[in-house]
Coordinates of C-alpha atoms in Angstrom, one line a residue:
Chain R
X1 CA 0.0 0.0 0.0
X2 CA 1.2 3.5 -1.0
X3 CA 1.2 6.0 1.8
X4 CA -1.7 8.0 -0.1
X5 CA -3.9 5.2 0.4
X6 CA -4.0 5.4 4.3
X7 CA -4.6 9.4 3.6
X8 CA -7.1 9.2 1.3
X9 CA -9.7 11.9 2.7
X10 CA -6.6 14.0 4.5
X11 CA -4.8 14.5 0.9
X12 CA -8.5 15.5 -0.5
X13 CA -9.4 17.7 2.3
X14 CA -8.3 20.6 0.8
X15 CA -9.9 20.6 -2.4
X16 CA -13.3 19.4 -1.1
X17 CA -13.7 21.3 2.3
X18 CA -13.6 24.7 4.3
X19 CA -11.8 27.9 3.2
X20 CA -8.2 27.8 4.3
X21 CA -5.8 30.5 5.5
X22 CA -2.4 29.7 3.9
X23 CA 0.6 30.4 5.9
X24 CA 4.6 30.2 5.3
X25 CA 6.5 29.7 8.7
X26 CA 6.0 27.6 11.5
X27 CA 5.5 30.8 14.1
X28 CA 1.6 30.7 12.3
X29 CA -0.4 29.7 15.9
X30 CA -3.0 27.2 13.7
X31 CA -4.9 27.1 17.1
X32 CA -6.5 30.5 16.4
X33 CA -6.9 30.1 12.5
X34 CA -8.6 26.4 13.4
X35 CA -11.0 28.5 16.4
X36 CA -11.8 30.8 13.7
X37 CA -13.8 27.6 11.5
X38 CA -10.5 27.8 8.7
X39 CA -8.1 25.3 7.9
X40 CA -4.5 26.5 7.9
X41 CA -2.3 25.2 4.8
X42 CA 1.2 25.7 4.5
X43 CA 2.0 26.7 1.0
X44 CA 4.1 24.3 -0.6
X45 CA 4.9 26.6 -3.5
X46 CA 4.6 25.6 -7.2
X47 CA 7.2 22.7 -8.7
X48 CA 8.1 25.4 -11.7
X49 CA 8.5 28.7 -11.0
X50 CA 8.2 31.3 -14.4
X51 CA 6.4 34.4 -13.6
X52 CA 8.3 34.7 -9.9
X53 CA 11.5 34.9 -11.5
X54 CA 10.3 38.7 -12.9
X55 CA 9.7 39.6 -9.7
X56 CA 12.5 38.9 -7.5
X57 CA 16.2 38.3 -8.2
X58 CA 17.8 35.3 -8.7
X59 CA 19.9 35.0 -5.2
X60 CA 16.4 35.3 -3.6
X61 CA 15.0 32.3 -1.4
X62 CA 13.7 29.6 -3.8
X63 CA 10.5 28.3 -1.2
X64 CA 9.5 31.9 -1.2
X65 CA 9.8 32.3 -5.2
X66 CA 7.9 28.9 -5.7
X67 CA 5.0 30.8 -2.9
X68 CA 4.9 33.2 -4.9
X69 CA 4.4 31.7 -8.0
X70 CA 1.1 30.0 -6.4
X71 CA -0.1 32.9 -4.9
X72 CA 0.4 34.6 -8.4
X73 CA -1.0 32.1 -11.2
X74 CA -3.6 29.9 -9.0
X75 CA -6.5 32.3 -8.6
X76 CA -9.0 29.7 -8.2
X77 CA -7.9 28.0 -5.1
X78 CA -9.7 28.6 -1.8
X79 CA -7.5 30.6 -0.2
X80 CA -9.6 33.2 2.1
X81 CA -6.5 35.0 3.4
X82 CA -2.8 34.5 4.4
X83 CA -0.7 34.4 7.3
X84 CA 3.4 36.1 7.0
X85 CA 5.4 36.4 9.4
X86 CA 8.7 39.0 9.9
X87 CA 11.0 35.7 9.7
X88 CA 13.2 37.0 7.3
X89 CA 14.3 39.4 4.8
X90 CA 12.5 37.3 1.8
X91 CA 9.1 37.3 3.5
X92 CA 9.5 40.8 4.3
X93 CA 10.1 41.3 0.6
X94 CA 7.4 39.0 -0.7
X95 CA 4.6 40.9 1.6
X96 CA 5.6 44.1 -0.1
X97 CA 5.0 42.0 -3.6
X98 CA 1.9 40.5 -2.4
X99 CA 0.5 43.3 -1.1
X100 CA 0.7 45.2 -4.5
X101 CA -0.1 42.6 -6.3
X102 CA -2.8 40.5 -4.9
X103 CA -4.6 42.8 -3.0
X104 CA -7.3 41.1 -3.4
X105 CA -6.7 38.5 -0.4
X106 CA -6.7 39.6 3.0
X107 CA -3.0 39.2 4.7
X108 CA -1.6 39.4 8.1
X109 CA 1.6 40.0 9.0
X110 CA 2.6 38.5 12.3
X111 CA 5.6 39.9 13.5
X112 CA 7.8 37.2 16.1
X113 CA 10.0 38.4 17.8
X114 CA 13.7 37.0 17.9
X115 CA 14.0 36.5 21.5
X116 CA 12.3 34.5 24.2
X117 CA 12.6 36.8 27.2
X118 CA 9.5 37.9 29.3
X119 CA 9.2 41.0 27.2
X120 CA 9.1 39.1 23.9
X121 CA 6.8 37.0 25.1
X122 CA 4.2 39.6 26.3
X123 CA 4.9 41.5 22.5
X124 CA 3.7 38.5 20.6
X125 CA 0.6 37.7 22.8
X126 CA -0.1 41.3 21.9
X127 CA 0.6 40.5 18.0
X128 CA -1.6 37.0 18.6
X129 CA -4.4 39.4 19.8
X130 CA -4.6 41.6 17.0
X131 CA -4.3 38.4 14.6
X132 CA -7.0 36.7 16.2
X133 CA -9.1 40.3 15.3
X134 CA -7.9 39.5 11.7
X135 CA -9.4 36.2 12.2
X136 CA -12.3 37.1 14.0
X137 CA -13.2 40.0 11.0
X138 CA -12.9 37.2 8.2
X139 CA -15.3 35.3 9.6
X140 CA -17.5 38.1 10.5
X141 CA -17.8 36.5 14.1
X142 CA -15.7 36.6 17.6
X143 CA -14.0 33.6 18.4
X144 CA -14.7 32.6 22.2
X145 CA -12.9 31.5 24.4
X146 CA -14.6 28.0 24.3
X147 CA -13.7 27.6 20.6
X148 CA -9.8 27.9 21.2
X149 CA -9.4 26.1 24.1
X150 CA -10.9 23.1 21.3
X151 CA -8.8 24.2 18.7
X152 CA -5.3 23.9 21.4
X153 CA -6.9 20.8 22.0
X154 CA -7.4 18.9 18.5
X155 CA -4.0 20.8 17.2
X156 CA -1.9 19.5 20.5
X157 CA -3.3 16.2 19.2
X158 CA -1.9 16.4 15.9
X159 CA 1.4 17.4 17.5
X160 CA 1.1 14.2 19.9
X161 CA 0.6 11.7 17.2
X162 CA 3.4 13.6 14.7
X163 CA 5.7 13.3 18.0
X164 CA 4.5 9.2 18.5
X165 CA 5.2 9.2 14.4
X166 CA 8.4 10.6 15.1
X167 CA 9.6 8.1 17.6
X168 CA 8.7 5.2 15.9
X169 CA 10.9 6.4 12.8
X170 CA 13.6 7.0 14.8
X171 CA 13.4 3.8 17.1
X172 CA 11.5 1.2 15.1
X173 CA 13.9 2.3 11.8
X174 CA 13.4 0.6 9.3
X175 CA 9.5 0.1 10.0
X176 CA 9.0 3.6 8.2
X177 CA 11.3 5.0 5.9
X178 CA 12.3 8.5 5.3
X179 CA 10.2 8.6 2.1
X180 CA 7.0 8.0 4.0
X181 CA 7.9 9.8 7.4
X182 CA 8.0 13.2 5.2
X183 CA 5.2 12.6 3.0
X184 CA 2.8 12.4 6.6
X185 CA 4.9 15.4 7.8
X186 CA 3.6 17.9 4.7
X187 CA 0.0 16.1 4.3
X188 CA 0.0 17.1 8.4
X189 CA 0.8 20.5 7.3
X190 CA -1.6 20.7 3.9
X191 CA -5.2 19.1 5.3
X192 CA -8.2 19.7 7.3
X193 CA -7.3 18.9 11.3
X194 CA -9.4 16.6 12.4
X195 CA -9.3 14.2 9.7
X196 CA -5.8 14.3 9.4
X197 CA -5.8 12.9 13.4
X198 CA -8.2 10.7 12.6
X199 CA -6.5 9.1 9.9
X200 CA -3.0 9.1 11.6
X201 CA -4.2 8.0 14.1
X202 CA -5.4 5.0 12.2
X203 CA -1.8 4.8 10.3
X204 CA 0.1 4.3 13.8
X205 CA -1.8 1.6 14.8
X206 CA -1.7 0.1 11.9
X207 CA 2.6 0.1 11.6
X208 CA 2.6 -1.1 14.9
X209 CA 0.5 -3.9 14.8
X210 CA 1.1 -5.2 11.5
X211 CA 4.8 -4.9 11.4
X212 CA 6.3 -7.7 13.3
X213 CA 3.4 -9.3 14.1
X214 CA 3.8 -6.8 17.8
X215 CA 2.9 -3.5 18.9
X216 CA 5.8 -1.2 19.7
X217 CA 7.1 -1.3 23.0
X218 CA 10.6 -1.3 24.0
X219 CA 10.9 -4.6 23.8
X220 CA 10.8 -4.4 20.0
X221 CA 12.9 -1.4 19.4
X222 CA 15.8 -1.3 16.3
X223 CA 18.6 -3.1 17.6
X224 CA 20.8 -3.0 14.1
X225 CA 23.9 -1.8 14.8
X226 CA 25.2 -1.4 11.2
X227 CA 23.0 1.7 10.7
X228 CA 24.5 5.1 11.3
X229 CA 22.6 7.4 13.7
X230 CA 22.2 10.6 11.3
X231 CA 21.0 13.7 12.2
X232 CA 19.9 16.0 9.9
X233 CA 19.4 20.3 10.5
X234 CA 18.6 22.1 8.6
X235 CA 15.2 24.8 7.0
X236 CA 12.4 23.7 5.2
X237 CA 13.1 20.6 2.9
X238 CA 10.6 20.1 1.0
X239 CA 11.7 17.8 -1.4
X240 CA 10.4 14.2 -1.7
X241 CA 13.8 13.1 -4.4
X242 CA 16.2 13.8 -1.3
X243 CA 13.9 11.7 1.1
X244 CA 13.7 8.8 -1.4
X245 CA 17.5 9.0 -1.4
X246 CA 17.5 8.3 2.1
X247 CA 15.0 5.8 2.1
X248 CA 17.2 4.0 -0.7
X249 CA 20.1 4.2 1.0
X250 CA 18.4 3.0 4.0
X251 CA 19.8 5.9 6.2
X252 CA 18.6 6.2 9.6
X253 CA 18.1 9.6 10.8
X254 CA 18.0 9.6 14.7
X255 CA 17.6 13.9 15.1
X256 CA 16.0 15.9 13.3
X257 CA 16.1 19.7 13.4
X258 CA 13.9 21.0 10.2
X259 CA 10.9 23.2 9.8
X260 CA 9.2 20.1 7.9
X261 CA 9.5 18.2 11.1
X262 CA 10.8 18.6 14.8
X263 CA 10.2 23.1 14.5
X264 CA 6.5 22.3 13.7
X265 CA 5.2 20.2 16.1
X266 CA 7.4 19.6 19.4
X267 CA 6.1 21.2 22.8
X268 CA 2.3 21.4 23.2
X269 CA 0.0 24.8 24.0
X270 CA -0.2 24.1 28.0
X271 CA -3.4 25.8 28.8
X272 CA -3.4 26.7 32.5
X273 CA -5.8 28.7 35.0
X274 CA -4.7 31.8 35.4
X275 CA -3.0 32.2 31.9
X276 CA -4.9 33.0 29.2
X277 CA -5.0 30.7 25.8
X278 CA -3.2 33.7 24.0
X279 CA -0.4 33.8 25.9
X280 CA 0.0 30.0 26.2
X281 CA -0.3 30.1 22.1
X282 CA 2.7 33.0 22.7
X283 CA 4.9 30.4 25.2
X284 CA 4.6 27.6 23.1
X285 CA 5.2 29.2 19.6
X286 CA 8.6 31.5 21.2
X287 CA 9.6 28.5 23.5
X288 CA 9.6 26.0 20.9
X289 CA 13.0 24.5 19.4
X290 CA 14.7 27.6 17.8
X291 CA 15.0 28.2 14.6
X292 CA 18.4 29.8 13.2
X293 CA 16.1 33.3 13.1
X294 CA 16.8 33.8 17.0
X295 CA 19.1 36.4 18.0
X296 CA 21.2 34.0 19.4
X297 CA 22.5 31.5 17.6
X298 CA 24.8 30.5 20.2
X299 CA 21.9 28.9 22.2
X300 CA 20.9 27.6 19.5
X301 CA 24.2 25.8 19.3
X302 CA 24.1 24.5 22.8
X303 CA 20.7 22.6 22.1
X304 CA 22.2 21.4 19.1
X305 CA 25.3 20.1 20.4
X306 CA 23.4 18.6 23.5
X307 CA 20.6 17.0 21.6
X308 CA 23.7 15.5 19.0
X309 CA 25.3 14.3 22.1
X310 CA 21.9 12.8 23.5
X311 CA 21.1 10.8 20.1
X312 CA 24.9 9.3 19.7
X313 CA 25.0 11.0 16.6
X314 CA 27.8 9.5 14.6
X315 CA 27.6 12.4 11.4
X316 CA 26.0 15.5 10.5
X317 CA 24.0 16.3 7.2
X318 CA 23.1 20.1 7.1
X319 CA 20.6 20.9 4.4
X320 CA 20.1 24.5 3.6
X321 CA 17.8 26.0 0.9
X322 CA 20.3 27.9 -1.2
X323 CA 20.3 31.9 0.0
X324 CA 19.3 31.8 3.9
X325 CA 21.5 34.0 5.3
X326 CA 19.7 33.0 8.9
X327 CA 21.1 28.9 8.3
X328 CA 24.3 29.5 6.2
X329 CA 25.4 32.0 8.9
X330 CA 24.7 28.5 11.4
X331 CA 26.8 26.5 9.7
X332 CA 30.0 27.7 10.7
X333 CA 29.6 27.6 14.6
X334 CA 28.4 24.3 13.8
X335 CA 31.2 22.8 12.2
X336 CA 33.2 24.4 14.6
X337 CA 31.8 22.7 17.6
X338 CA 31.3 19.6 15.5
X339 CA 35.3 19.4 14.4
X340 CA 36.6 20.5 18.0
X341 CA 34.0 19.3 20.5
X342 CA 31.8 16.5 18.9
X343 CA 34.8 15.5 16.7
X344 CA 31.9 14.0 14.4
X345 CA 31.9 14.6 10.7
X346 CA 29.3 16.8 8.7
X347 CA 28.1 17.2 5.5
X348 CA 27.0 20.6 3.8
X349 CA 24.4 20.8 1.0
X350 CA 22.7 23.5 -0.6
X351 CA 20.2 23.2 -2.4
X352 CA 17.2 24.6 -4.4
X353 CA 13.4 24.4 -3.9
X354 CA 11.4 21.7 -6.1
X355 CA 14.7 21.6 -8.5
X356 CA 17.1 19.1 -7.3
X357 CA 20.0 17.5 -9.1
X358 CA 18.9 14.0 -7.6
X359 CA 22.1 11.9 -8.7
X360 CA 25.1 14.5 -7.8
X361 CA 23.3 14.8 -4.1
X362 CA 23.3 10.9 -3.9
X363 CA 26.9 10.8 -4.6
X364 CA 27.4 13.1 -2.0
X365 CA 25.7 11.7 0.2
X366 CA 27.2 8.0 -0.4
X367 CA 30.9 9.6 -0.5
X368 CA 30.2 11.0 3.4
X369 CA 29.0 7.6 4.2
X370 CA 32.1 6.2 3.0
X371 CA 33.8 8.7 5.3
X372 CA 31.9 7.5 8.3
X373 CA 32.8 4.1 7.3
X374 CA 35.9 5.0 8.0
X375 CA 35.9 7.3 10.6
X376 CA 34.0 3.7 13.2
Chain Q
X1 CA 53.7 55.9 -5.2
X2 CA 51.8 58.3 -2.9
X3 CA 50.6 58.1 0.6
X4 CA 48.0 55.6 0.0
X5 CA 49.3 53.6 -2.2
X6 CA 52.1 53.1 0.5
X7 CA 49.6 52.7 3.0
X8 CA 47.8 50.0 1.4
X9 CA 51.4 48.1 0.4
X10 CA 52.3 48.1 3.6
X11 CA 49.4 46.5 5.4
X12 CA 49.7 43.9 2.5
X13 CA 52.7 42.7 3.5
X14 CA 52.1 43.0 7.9
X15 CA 48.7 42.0 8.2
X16 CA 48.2 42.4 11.6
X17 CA 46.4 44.0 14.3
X18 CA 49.7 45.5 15.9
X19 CA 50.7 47.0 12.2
X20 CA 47.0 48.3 11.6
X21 CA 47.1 50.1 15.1
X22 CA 50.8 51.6 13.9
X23 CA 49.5 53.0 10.9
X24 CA 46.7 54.5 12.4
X25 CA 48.4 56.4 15.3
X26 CA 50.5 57.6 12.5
X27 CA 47.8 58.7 10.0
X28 CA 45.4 59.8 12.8
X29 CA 47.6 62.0 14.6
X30 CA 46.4 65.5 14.1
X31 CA 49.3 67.2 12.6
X32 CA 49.0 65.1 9.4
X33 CA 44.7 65.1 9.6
X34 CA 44.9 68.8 9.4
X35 CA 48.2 68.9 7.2
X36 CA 45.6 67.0 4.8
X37 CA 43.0 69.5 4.8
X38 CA 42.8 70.7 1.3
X39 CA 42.6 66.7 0.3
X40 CA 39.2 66.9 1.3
X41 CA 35.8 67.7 -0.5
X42 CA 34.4 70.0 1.9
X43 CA 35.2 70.9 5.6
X44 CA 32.4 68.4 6.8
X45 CA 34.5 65.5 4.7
X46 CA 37.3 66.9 5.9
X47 CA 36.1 66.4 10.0
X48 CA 34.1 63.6 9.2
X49 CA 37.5 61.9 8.4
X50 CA 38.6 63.2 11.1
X51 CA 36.7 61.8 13.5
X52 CA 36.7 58.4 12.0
X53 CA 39.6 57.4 11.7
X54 CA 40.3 59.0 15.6
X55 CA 37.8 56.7 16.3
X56 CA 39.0 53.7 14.8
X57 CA 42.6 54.9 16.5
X58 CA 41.0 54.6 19.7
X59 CA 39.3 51.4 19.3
X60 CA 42.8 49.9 17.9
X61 CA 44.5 51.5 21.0
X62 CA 43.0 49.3 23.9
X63 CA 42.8 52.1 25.9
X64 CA 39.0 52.8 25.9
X65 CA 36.3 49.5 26.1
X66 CA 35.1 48.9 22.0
X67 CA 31.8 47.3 21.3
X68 CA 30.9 45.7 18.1
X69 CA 27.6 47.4 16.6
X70 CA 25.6 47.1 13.2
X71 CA 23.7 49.4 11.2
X72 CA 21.2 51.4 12.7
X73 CA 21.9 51.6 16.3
X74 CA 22.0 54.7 18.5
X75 CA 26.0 55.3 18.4
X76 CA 25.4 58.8 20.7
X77 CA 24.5 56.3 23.6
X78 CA 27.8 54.3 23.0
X79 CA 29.7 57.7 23.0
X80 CA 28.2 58.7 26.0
X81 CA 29.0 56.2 28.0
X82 CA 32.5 56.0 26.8
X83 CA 32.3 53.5 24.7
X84 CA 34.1 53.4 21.3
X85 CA 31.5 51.9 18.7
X86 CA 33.0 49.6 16.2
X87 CA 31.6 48.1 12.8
X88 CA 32.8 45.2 11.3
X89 CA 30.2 45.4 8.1
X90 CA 31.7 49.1 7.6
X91 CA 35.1 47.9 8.3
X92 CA 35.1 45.5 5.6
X93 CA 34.2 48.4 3.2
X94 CA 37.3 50.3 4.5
X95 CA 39.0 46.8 3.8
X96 CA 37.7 46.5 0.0
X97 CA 39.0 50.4 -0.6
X98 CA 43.1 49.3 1.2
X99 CA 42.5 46.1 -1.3
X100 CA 42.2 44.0 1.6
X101 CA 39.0 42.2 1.3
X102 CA 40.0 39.3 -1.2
X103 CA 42.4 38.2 1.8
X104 CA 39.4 38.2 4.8
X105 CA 36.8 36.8 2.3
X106 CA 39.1 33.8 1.2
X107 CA 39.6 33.3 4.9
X108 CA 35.6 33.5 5.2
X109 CA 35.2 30.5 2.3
X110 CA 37.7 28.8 4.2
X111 CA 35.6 28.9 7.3
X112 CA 32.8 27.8 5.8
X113 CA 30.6 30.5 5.2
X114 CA 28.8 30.4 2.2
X115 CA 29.7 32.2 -1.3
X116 CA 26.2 33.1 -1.4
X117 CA 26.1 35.4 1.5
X118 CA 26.2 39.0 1.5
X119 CA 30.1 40.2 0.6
X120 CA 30.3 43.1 3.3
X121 CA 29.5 40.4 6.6
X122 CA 31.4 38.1 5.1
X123 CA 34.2 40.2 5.0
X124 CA 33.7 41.2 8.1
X125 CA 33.5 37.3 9.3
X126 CA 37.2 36.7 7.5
X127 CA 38.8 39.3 9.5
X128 CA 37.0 38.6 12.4
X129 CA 38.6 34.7 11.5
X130 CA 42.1 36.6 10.5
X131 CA 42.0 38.2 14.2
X132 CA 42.3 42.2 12.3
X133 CA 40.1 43.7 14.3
X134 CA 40.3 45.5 18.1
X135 CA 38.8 42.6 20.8
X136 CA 35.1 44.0 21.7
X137 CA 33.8 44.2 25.6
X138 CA 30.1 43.3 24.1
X139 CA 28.2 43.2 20.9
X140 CA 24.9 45.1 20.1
X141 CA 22.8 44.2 16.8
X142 CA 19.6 44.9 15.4
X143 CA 17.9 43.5 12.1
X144 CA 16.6 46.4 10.9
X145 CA 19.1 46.6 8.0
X146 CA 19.2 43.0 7.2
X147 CA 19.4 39.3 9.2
X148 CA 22.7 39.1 8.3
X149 CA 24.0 42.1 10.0
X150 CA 22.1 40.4 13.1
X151 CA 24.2 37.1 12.4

């Protein structure tokens, strides 16, 4: 059975069901878009970009070019509104284009800030606030509190089961392979909630009753020692060629540090008396694994190197979308601290969005492994 | 050959932070800034020279506490607390003009930075890398210019 076939109504959802609110980076809190009746989609951009390329340069990000080129040739989609946030200099460039040029949807632009102290925190429950007015003004009705409280609820399920999903990949490898791990990650990111749970939900059990004839407990847990525990870091890598790579080269990826996987859904909302929803939204969305946009990247390095040390990471592979100055200027401290502290080896690739020179990556990819073979 | 051409040779050749802080207490002492007067466009170039390159003799000199800064901060609260403001992106243009940068941006590739990224940080980066610039107390940044000057 194809992975499609257990997400049959999840993969259709979007087509068939409510308006959706697109959105670009994982700081878009989906609890209040889901409170507000919408579905929140991630734009995955279009696989050929034509008409972009007039309106930004070439050394511009290449997921924000392929955005574009959806938001600018596919006018009959459902998209209600959309969702940017101040991530970067890119989005900050494309909500200038978009605003000129498609007027015509409603956009928001959520500014996160790049620091988790108190008073960042109380800014962006301020900024969630004047979202959820957004939200509350395109559906022509206030959200109550009732009807977030719901949506923290079925969205801290989805991260739950994407967590649980997780886990099995990395301890059960190879019961799923990397292939199928990051085709649920985007149809988590690109359907309607609750069937999306639903249907995950019904993939899980399935995996871990079918496979092995047991359910997956400890006892069962990957004991192969000639896998090497990869980690891979790196932005959003969308691209299903370099996960079939891994799946054919049977590569076991023990940490992950992407905005496809770990950035979206690790730490829940933790609604609490006392505290209201918004500014639980505000802890979990600042609080959550940082992303190489943070002021300081040298925190960012000490979770790195302490989550690398955790896993028993025996090599690094850091995937960057070609022109983010926010990763490329990571990279450096990394193999720094990889090379003197970890004294584990890395491997640097750069590469475009939806246009990927399959083959030359494999090579790569297969040389490093040789150099790990080495380096046991 | 004149006086900037010599300049330019002879950091070349001693690449160094203890060379760089020579030539500046040379060039920056005020006999020669003034001596140099009719050089300049206008009197405001002429004291806006001035007090650059003082400044940049002071941060060299390890005398006063330098902090790092990018584009777009308040500099007038650095000043008045006695701090000497220093900026590696604006550096690295002063680097590209003594035909310095090729050296600090090979250093930067070396290092790993990326090709792709903006030429005036990485420049920056190299010499930080090559060790060419004074040692700050603390670093202040800000992204309004760009995320790389925040980097």
């Amino acid at each position: 059975m194809e992975i499609d076939d257990f997400f049959p109504k999840s993969i259709s959802s979007i087509k068939n069901g409510r308006d959706f609110i697109g959105w670009l980076c994982t700081y878009t809190p989906e609890e209040i878009i889901v409170a507000g009746g919408f579905t929140p989609y991630r734009m995955m951009g279009s696989l050929i970009t034509n008409k972009s390329e007039s309106f930004f340069p070439i050394n511009f990000c290449p997921y924000l070019k392929s955005a574009w080129e959806s938001l600018y040739t596919d006018r009959k989609n459902k998209l209600k509104a959309i969702v940017f946030t101040t991530s970067c200099d890119g989005m900050r460039r494309l909500i200038d284009t978009f605003r000129k040029y498609r007027p015509d949807i409603p956009a928001f632009v959520l500014d996160v800030p790049r620091k988790k102290d108190s008073a960042s925190l109380d800014y962006f429950r301020e900024t969630l606030c004047e979202f959820t007015r957004f939200i509350e003004e395109l559906r022509g009705q206030n959200i109550t509190q009732e009807e977030l409280i719901r949506a923290i609820e079925i969205v801290n399920k989805k991260r739950i089961l994407l967590k649980r999903l997780k886990e099995i990949y990395e301890s059960y490898f190879p019961l799923i392979d990397a292939s199928t791990y990051f085709k649920i990650m985007k149809i988590s990111m690109t359907s309607e909630l609750e069937i999306f749970v639903e249907e995950l939900e019904k993939y899980i059990d399935f995996v871990c009753s079918n496979s092995f004839g047991n359910s997956c407990t400890t006892n069962n847990k990957s004991t192969i020692n000639s896998w090497y525990n990869l980690g891979i870091i790196g932005n959003f890598i969308n691209e299903d060629r370099l996960w079939e790579i891994f799946s054919d080269l049977n590569l076991k990826i023990s940490f992950q540090d992407l905005c496809l996987s770990t950035r979206y859904f690790e730490n829940l909302v933790e609604v609490a008396s006392g505290k209201s929803p918004l500014q639980s939204i505000s802890e979990r969305y600042l609080k959550k694994p940082s992303c190489f946009r943070e002021a300081s990247l040298g925190q960012k390095l000490i979770e790195t190197e302490k989550s690398i040390r955790a896993n028993g990471i025996d090599g690094i592979i850091f995937i960057t979308l070609k022109f983010c100055d926010n990763t490329m200027y990571f990279f450096p401290l990394l193999k720094k601290a990889l090379l003197e502290r970890l004294k584990i080896p890395s491997l640097y690739l750069e590469i475009e969005y939806q246009n990927f020179s399959a083959g030359q990556v494999k090579t790569r990819i297969q040389a490093f492994l040789e150099m790990l073979e080495q380096t046991r | 050959m004149n006086l900037k051409e010599l300049v330019k040779l002879k950091l070349k050749n001693n690449l160094n932070r203890d060379y760089i802080r020579k030539i500046l207490n040379l060039i920056a002492s005020r006999p020669l800034l003034h001596l140099a007067g009719s050089a300049f466009s206008s009197v405001s170039d002429k004291y806006l020279n001035i007090f650059s390159l003082k400044s940049l003799k002071d941060a060299y000199s390890e005398k006063y506490p330098v902090a790092y800064g990018s584009l777009f901060l308040p500099y007038e609260l650095f000043h008045g607390l006695g701090i000497t403001p220093f900026l590696p992106e604006v550096m690295a243009g002063y680097a590209a003009a003594l035909g310095l940068a090729d050296k600090a941006l090979k250093k930067a590739t070396s290092s790993w930075y990326s090709q792709d990224l903006c030429t005036f940080h990485r420049c920056g980066s190299g010499a930080v890398e090559l060790d060419l610039f004074p040692h700050p107390k603390f670093i202040v940044c800000t992204n309004l210019a760009c995320d790389a000057a925040q980097k």
